[in-house]
Amino acid sequence: MKIAIGSDHGGVELKAVIISHLYEKGIEVVDLGTKSSDSCDYPVYGEKVGEAVIAGQADQGIVICGTGLGISMAANKVPGIRCALCTNEFMAEMAKAHNNANVLALGARVLGEGLAMRIVDVFLQSSFEGGRHARRVEAIGQIEDKYLK
Ligand code: RB5
C-alpha cells in the first residue's frame, strides 16, 4: 500500500509523526510537502495529494492542516476524490465503510497525536461495504459529472 501525504504549515509536525508511524508499519509514503513550518497555503497540498491518488501514484491519501477543514475542501475539488475529515475512530471507519473515502483529512490543532494515529490506523484498516452504499457513492460522482460538463 502506498500513501500520499500532504499538509500546510499547521499540519507539518503531525505529518512527520504520521510518516514515521506508517514507515514503522512498512507502509510506503510519498510526502508531497510542505516540508517546513513557514506559512503556506493549504489548497496547494490538498490538490497535490488528490491528484496523486487520482493519477494512481498512491492508493490513498492523508491531508492535514490546522483544523483539517480547508485542506479537505481543497482535496475534494479534485474529481474522484472523496476526502473525509475525521475527528474520531468511528468516523474513520464509517468514512471507508459507507463513503469509500480515498483521502483522510486530519486537524493538527484539533487532535492529539495518539488519537490522530489511531484514526489513521482505523482508516487504513477499514474497507468499503458496498451494497446500498455503492449507489450513494456513485451518486456523489454523478453530481461531479453534472457540474464538470
Ligand atoms: C492556517 O493558519 C490554517 O488556517 C489552516 O491550517 C487550516 O486550519 C485551514 O483550514
PDB file of C-alpha atoms and ligand atoms in Angstrom:
ATOM      1  CA  MET A   1       0.000   0.000   0.000  1.00  0.00           C
ATOM      2  CA  LYS A   2       1.239   3.464  -0.915  1.00  0.00           C
ATOM      3  CA  ILE A   3       0.021   6.630   0.832  1.00  0.00           C
ATOM      4  CA  ALA A   4       0.348  10.188  -0.473  1.00  0.00           C
ATOM      5  CA  ILE A   5       0.505  12.693   2.373  1.00  0.00           C
ATOM      6  CA  GLY A   6       0.475  16.486   2.417  1.00  0.00           C
ATOM      7  CA  SER A   7      -0.062  19.331   4.835  1.00  0.00           C
ATOM      8  CA  ASP A   8       0.280  23.060   5.268  1.00  0.00           C
ATOM      9  CA  HIS A   9       2.488  24.592   7.973  1.00  0.00           C
ATOM     10  CA  GLY A  10      -0.253  23.923  10.574  1.00  0.00           C
ATOM     11  CA  GLY A  11      -0.014  20.195   9.941  1.00  0.00           C
ATOM     12  CA  VAL A  12       3.654  19.734   9.177  1.00  0.00           C
ATOM     13  CA  GLU A  13       4.625  18.403  12.629  1.00  0.00           C
ATOM     14  CA  LEU A  14       1.782  15.915  12.768  1.00  0.00           C
ATOM     15  CA  LYS A  15       2.629  14.882   9.202  1.00  0.00           C
ATOM     16  CA  ALA A  16       6.163  13.952  10.294  1.00  0.00           C
ATOM     17  CA  VAL A  17       4.788  11.858  13.169  1.00  0.00           C
ATOM     18  CA  ILE A  18       2.354  10.065  10.858  1.00  0.00           C
ATOM     19  CA  ILE A  19       5.054   9.388   8.261  1.00  0.00           C
ATOM     20  CA  SER A  20       7.236   7.734  10.949  1.00  0.00           C
ATOM     21  CA  HIS A  21       4.249   5.763  12.211  1.00  0.00           C
ATOM     22  CA  LEU A  22       3.444   4.458   8.719  1.00  0.00           C
ATOM     23  CA  TYR A  23       7.098   3.771   7.965  1.00  0.00           C
ATOM     24  CA  GLU A  24       7.326   1.611  11.107  1.00  0.00           C
ATOM     25  CA  LYS A  25       4.378  -0.391   9.805  1.00  0.00           C
ATOM     26  CA  GLY A  26       6.143  -0.943   6.474  1.00  0.00           C
ATOM     27  CA  ILE A  27       3.739   1.301   4.570  1.00  0.00           C
ATOM     28  CA  GLU A  28       5.225   3.298   1.703  1.00  0.00           C
ATOM     29  CA  VAL A  29       4.594   7.047   1.974  1.00  0.00           C
ATOM     30  CA  VAL A  30       5.039   9.806  -0.610  1.00  0.00           C
ATOM     31  CA  ASP A  31       5.493  13.157   1.150  1.00  0.00           C
ATOM     32  CA  LEU A  32       4.145  15.899  -1.114  1.00  0.00           C
ATOM     33  CA  GLY A  33       5.011  18.725   1.297  1.00  0.00           C
ATOM     34  CA  THR A  34       5.035  21.213   2.796  1.00  0.00           C
ATOM     35  CA  LYS A  35       8.478  20.488   4.182  1.00  0.00           C
ATOM     36  CA  SER A  36       8.921  23.458   6.531  1.00  0.00           C
ATOM     37  CA  SER A  37       6.992  25.373   9.179  1.00  0.00           C
ATOM     38  CA  ASP A  38       6.946  28.522   7.017  1.00  0.00           C
ATOM     39  CA  SER A  39       3.448  29.790   6.388  1.00  0.00           C
ATOM     40  CA  CYS A  40       1.943  28.381   3.178  1.00  0.00           C
ATOM     41  CA  ASP A  41      -1.441  27.807   1.534  1.00  0.00           C
ATOM     42  CA  TYR A  42      -3.266  24.553   2.267  1.00  0.00           C
ATOM     43  CA  PRO A  43      -5.070  24.309  -1.140  1.00  0.00           C
ATOM     44  CA  VAL A  44      -1.733  23.593  -2.844  1.00  0.00           C
ATOM     45  CA  TYR A  45      -1.211  20.433  -0.768  1.00  0.00           C
ATOM     46  CA  GLY A  46      -4.820  19.294  -0.824  1.00  0.00           C
ATOM     47  CA  GLU A  47      -4.701  19.401  -4.618  1.00  0.00           C
ATOM     48  CA  LYS A  48      -1.308  17.638  -4.810  1.00  0.00           C
ATOM     49  CA  VAL A  49      -2.500  14.720  -2.686  1.00  0.00           C
ATOM     50  CA  GLY A  50      -5.813  14.487  -4.541  1.00  0.00           C
ATOM     51  CA  GLU A  51      -4.030  14.445  -7.888  1.00  0.00           C
ATOM     52  CA  ALA A  52      -1.587  11.760  -6.731  1.00  0.00           C
ATOM     53  CA  VAL A  53      -4.456   9.487  -5.706  1.00  0.00           C
ATOM     54  CA  ILE A  54      -6.423  10.062  -8.904  1.00  0.00           C
ATOM     55  CA  ALA A  55      -3.288   9.539 -11.036  1.00  0.00           C
ATOM     56  CA  GLY A  56      -2.682   6.191  -9.289  1.00  0.00           C
ATOM     57  CA  GLN A  57       0.628   7.342  -7.806  1.00  0.00           C
ATOM     58  CA  ALA A  58      -0.805   6.425  -4.392  1.00  0.00           C
ATOM     59  CA  ASP A  59      -3.604   4.127  -3.262  1.00  0.00           C
ATOM     60  CA  GLN A  60      -4.949   6.546  -0.658  1.00  0.00           C
ATOM     61  CA  GLY A  61      -4.138   9.967   0.720  1.00  0.00           C
ATOM     62  CA  ILE A  62      -3.826  11.815   4.012  1.00  0.00           C
ATOM     63  CA  VAL A  63      -4.102  15.618   4.241  1.00  0.00           C
ATOM     64  CA  ILE A  64      -3.509  17.732   7.335  1.00  0.00           C
ATOM     65  CA  CYS A  65      -3.948  21.400   8.181  1.00  0.00           C
ATOM     66  CA  GLY A  66      -4.741  23.217  11.412  1.00  0.00           C
ATOM     67  CA  THR A  67      -8.371  22.167  11.521  1.00  0.00           C
ATOM     68  CA  GLY A  68      -8.428  19.762   8.578  1.00  0.00           C
ATOM     69  CA  LEU A  69     -11.214  21.873   7.096  1.00  0.00           C
ATOM     70  CA  GLY A  70      -9.508  23.902   4.390  1.00  0.00           C
ATOM     71  CA  ILE A  71      -7.291  21.122   3.091  1.00  0.00           C
ATOM     72  CA  SER A  72     -10.216  18.670   2.941  1.00  0.00           C
ATOM     73  CA  MET A  73     -12.236  21.201   0.944  1.00  0.00           C
ATOM     74  CA  ALA A  74      -9.326  21.611  -1.485  1.00  0.00           C
ATOM     75  CA  ALA A  75      -8.762  17.857  -1.894  1.00  0.00           C
ATOM     76  CA  ASN A  76     -12.468  17.345  -2.547  1.00  0.00           C
ATOM     77  CA  LYS A  77     -12.270  19.681  -5.556  1.00  0.00           C
ATOM     78  CA  VAL A  78     -10.205  17.080  -7.424  1.00  0.00           C
ATOM     79  CA  PRO A  79     -12.765  14.991  -9.345  1.00  0.00           C
ATOM     80  CA  GLY A  80     -12.951  11.459  -7.973  1.00  0.00           C
ATOM     81  CA  ILE A  81     -11.665  12.390  -4.544  1.00  0.00           C
ATOM     82  CA  ARG A  82     -13.792  11.613  -1.524  1.00  0.00           C
ATOM     83  CA  CYS A  83     -11.906  13.241   1.305  1.00  0.00           C
ATOM     84  CA  ALA A  84     -13.264  12.700   4.829  1.00  0.00           C
ATOM     85  CA  LEU A  85     -12.365  14.922   7.763  1.00  0.00           C
ATOM     86  CA  CYS A  86     -12.377  12.602  10.781  1.00  0.00           C
ATOM     87  CA  THR A  87     -12.105  13.510  14.444  1.00  0.00           C
ATOM     88  CA  ASN A  88     -12.574  10.040  15.904  1.00  0.00           C
ATOM     89  CA  GLU A  89     -12.144   6.359  15.074  1.00  0.00           C
ATOM     90  CA  PHE A  90     -15.838   5.763  14.369  1.00  0.00           C
ATOM     91  CA  MET A  91     -15.818   8.439  11.676  1.00  0.00           C
ATOM     92  CA  ALA A  92     -12.667   6.923  10.181  1.00  0.00           C
ATOM     93  CA  GLU A  93     -14.309   3.502   9.976  1.00  0.00           C
ATOM     94  CA  MET A  94     -17.544   4.849   8.508  1.00  0.00           C
ATOM     95  CA  ALA A  95     -15.702   7.091   6.034  1.00  0.00           C
ATOM     96  CA  LYS A  96     -14.401   3.899   4.444  1.00  0.00           C
ATOM     97  CA  ALA A  97     -17.283   1.502   5.102  1.00  0.00           C
ATOM     98  CA  HIS A  98     -20.087   3.779   3.909  1.00  0.00           C
ATOM     99  CA  ASN A  99     -18.445   6.558   1.870  1.00  0.00           C
ATOM    100  CA  ASN A 100     -15.475   4.741   0.315  1.00  0.00           C
ATOM    101  CA  ALA A 101     -13.276   7.721   1.177  1.00  0.00           C
ATOM    102  CA  ASN A 102      -9.941   7.714  -0.611  1.00  0.00           C
ATOM    103  CA  VAL A 103      -8.381  10.584   1.342  1.00  0.00           C
ATOM    104  CA  LEU A 104      -8.378  11.132   5.121  1.00  0.00           C
ATOM    105  CA  ALA A 105      -8.200  14.692   6.479  1.00  0.00           C
ATOM    106  CA  LEU A 106      -6.951  15.491   9.991  1.00  0.00           C
ATOM    107  CA  GLY A 107      -6.810  18.682  12.039  1.00  0.00           C
ATOM    108  CA  ALA A 108      -3.461  19.006  13.784  1.00  0.00           C
ATOM    109  CA  ARG A 109      -4.796  21.712  16.115  1.00  0.00           C
ATOM    110  CA  VAL A 110      -7.838  19.598  16.958  1.00  0.00           C
ATOM    111  CA  LEU A 111      -6.376  16.168  17.673  1.00  0.00           C
ATOM    112  CA  GLY A 112      -3.664  14.843  19.939  1.00  0.00           C
ATOM    113  CA  GLU A 113      -1.015  12.711  18.269  1.00  0.00           C
ATOM    114  CA  GLY A 114      -2.234   9.478  19.841  1.00  0.00           C
ATOM    115  CA  LEU A 115      -5.789   9.901  18.595  1.00  0.00           C
ATOM    116  CA  ALA A 116      -4.596  11.028  15.163  1.00  0.00           C
ATOM    117  CA  MET A 117      -2.539   7.850  14.875  1.00  0.00           C
ATOM    118  CA  ARG A 118      -5.494   5.662  15.851  1.00  0.00           C
ATOM    119  CA  ILE A 119      -7.672   7.427  13.270  1.00  0.00           C
ATOM    120  CA  VAL A 120      -5.048   6.784  10.588  1.00  0.00           C
ATOM    121  CA  ASP A 121      -4.818   3.096  11.554  1.00  0.00           C
ATOM    122  CA  VAL A 122      -8.593   2.577  11.552  1.00  0.00           C
ATOM    123  CA  PHE A 123      -8.957   4.409   8.229  1.00  0.00           C
ATOM    124  CA  LEU A 124      -6.299   2.282   6.546  1.00  0.00           C
ATOM    125  CA  GLN A 125      -7.617  -0.981   8.012  1.00  0.00           C
ATOM    126  CA  SER A 126     -11.269  -0.381   7.120  1.00  0.00           C
ATOM    127  CA  SER A 127     -12.884  -1.213   3.804  1.00  0.00           C
ATOM    128  CA  PHE A 128     -15.925  -0.265   1.753  1.00  0.00           C
ATOM    129  CA  GLU A 129     -19.073  -2.286   2.461  1.00  0.00           C
ATOM    130  CA  GLY A 130     -20.555  -1.733  -0.992  1.00  0.00           C
ATOM    131  CA  GLY A 131     -24.209  -2.791  -1.343  1.00  0.00           C
ATOM    132  CA  ARG A 132     -26.609   0.107  -0.820  1.00  0.00           C
ATOM    133  CA  HIS A 133     -23.645   2.394  -0.116  1.00  0.00           C
ATOM    134  CA  ALA A 134     -22.268   1.838  -3.631  1.00  0.00           C
ATOM    135  CA  ARG A 135     -25.359   3.504  -5.130  1.00  0.00           C
ATOM    136  CA  ARG A 136     -24.923   6.521  -2.885  1.00  0.00           C
ATOM    137  CA  VAL A 137     -21.212   6.891  -3.557  1.00  0.00           C
ATOM    138  CA  GLU A 138     -21.950   6.620  -7.278  1.00  0.00           C
ATOM    139  CA  ALA A 139     -24.482   9.424  -6.870  1.00  0.00           C
ATOM    140  CA  ILE A 140     -21.730  11.655  -5.463  1.00  0.00           C
ATOM    141  CA  GLY A 141     -19.766  11.047  -8.663  1.00  0.00           C
ATOM    142  CA  GLN A 142     -22.838  11.920 -10.720  1.00  0.00           C
ATOM    143  CA  ILE A 143     -23.028  15.343  -9.057  1.00  0.00           C
ATOM    144  CA  GLU A 144     -19.402  15.872 -10.073  1.00  0.00           C
ATOM    145  CA  ASP A 145     -20.144  14.782 -13.660  1.00  0.00           C
ATOM    146  CA  LYS A 146     -23.090  17.172 -13.854  1.00  0.00           C
ATOM    147  CA  TYR A 147     -21.021  20.211 -12.950  1.00  0.00           C
ATOM    148  CA  LEU A 148     -17.893  19.228 -14.857  1.00  0.00           C
ATOM    149  CA  LYS A 149     -19.741  19.400 -18.207  1.00  0.00           C
TER     150      LYS A 149
HETATM  151  C1  RB5 B   1      -3.605  28.112   8.800  1.00  0.00           C
HETATM  152  O1  RB5 B   1      -3.411  29.076   9.777  1.00  0.00           O
HETATM  153  C2  RB5 B   1      -4.984  27.484   8.969  1.00  0.00           C
HETATM  154  O2  RB5 B   1      -5.952  28.367   8.523  1.00  0.00           O
HETATM  155  C3  RB5 B   1      -5.057  26.183   8.219  1.00  0.00           C
HETATM  156  O3  RB5 B   1      -4.074  25.300   8.707  1.00  0.00           O
HETATM  157  C4  RB5 B   1      -6.363  25.421   8.288  1.00  0.00           C
HETATM  158  O4  RB5 B   1      -6.795  25.276   9.603  1.00  0.00           O
HETATM  159  C5  RB5 B   1      -7.411  25.883   7.381  1.00  0.00           C
HETATM  160  O5  RB5 B   1      -8.481  25.298   7.242  1.00  0.00           O
END
